Amino acid sequence: MRAATNVGLESREDCPICEQAKIRLVSYVFGTRLAPSGVCVTSDQEMNKLARNSRDMVCYVVEVCPNCSWNHLARSFTVQPASQGQRSRLP
Ligand SMILES: [Zn+2]
């Protein structure tokens, strides 16, 4: 979860545990042609690029506090290939 402090998107919510920092949202993508540990995605462009080259991708959005390292899975969803007309959006 160390990646969060560098690449996470800052949210407007305070950490519910320490209340010292805004929680960050980090997106990890898992798919058949991607690294087994998942790929950390930080932009819509990256997401669309991955979606073009891989099928059956699943995105996990994790909330992370850079201050106390609290984290939890916010949501997960299947990434639709860009060719199907649905753009993949980060939160
Ligand atoms: Zn915290």
PDB file of C-alpha atoms in Angstrom, residues 27-76:
ATOM      1  CA  SER A  27      -6.971   1.567  -8.331  1.00  0.00           C
ATOM      2  CA  TYR A  28      -5.476  -1.833  -9.029  1.00  0.00           C
ATOM      3  CA  VAL A  29      -6.326  -3.753 -12.178  1.00  0.00           C
ATOM      4  CA  PHE A  30      -6.109  -7.499 -12.554  1.00  0.00           C
ATOM      5  CA  GLY A  31      -6.502  -9.292 -15.856  1.00  0.00           C
ATOM      6  CA  THR A  32      -5.475 -12.297 -17.884  1.00  0.00           C
ATOM      7  CA  ARG A  33      -2.534 -10.579 -19.581  1.00  0.00           C
ATOM      8  CA  LEU A  34      -1.477  -8.422 -16.663  1.00  0.00           C
ATOM      9  CA  ALA A  35       0.980  -9.005 -13.865  1.00  0.00           C
ATOM     10  CA  PRO A  36      -0.300 -11.482 -11.251  1.00  0.00           C
ATOM     11  CA  SER A  37       0.112  -8.872  -8.545  1.00  0.00           C
ATOM     12  CA  GLY A  38      -2.037  -6.402 -10.439  1.00  0.00           C
ATOM     13  CA  VAL A  39      -1.300  -3.101 -12.086  1.00  0.00           C
ATOM     14  CA  CYS A  40      -1.654   0.182 -10.280  1.00  0.00           C
ATOM     15  CA  VAL A  41      -3.620   2.549 -12.489  1.00  0.00           C
ATOM     16  CA  THR A  42      -3.516   6.286 -11.954  1.00  0.00           C
ATOM     17  CA  SER A  43      -5.288   7.803 -14.940  1.00  0.00           C
ATOM     18  CA  ASP A  44      -8.146   7.219 -17.345  1.00  0.00           C
ATOM     19  CA  GLN A  45      -5.693   7.037 -20.223  1.00  0.00           C
ATOM     20  CA  GLU A  46      -3.802   4.209 -18.562  1.00  0.00           C
ATOM     21  CA  MET A  47      -7.025   2.402 -17.816  1.00  0.00           C
ATOM     22  CA  ASN A  48      -8.225   2.648 -21.402  1.00  0.00           C
ATOM     23  CA  LYS A  49      -4.868   1.500 -22.708  1.00  0.00           C
ATOM     24  CA  LEU A  50      -4.997  -1.583 -20.520  1.00  0.00           C
ATOM     25  CA  ALA A  51      -8.612  -2.222 -21.456  1.00  0.00           C
ATOM     26  CA  ARG A  52      -7.694  -2.324 -25.130  1.00  0.00           C
ATOM     27  CA  ASN A  53      -5.095  -5.032 -24.604  1.00  0.00           C
ATOM     28  CA  SER A  54      -6.716  -7.268 -22.067  1.00  0.00           C
ATOM     29  CA  ARG A  55      -9.987  -9.046 -21.521  1.00  0.00           C
ATOM     30  CA  ASP A  56     -11.774  -9.876 -18.317  1.00  0.00           C
ATOM     31  CA  MET A  57     -10.136  -7.134 -16.338  1.00  0.00           C
ATOM     32  CA  VAL A  58     -11.275  -6.394 -12.824  1.00  0.00           C
ATOM     33  CA  CYS A  59     -10.515  -3.133 -11.080  1.00  0.00           C
ATOM     34  CA  TYR A  60     -10.220  -2.872  -7.311  1.00  0.00           C
ATOM     35  CA  VAL A  61     -10.458   0.548  -5.736  1.00  0.00           C
ATOM     36  CA  VAL A  62      -8.761   0.693  -2.370  1.00  0.00           C
ATOM     37  CA  GLU A  63      -9.047   3.508   0.138  1.00  0.00           C
ATOM     38  CA  VAL A  64      -5.721   4.166   1.826  1.00  0.00           C
ATOM     39  CA  CYS A  65      -4.634   6.561   4.540  1.00  0.00           C
ATOM     40  CA  PRO A  66      -1.065   7.805   3.947  1.00  0.00           C
ATOM     41  CA  ASN A  67      -0.745   8.733   7.604  1.00  0.00           C
ATOM     42  CA  CYS A  68      -1.677   5.558   9.507  1.00  0.00           C
ATOM     43  CA  SER A  69      -1.686   3.049   6.621  1.00  0.00           C
ATOM     44  CA  TRP A  70      -5.323   2.127   7.154  1.00  0.00           C
ATOM     45  CA  ASN A  71      -6.779   0.648   4.001  1.00  0.00           C
ATOM     46  CA  HIS A  72      -9.885  -1.059   2.844  1.00  0.00           C
ATOM     47  CA  LEU A  73     -11.453  -2.228  -0.365  1.00  0.00           C
ATOM     48  CA  ALA A  74     -13.938   0.419  -1.429  1.00  0.00           C
ATOM     49  CA  ARG A  75     -15.328  -1.377  -4.442  1.00  0.00           C
ATOM     50  CA  SER A  76     -14.491  -3.598  -7.347  1.00  0.00           C
TER      51      SER A  76
END
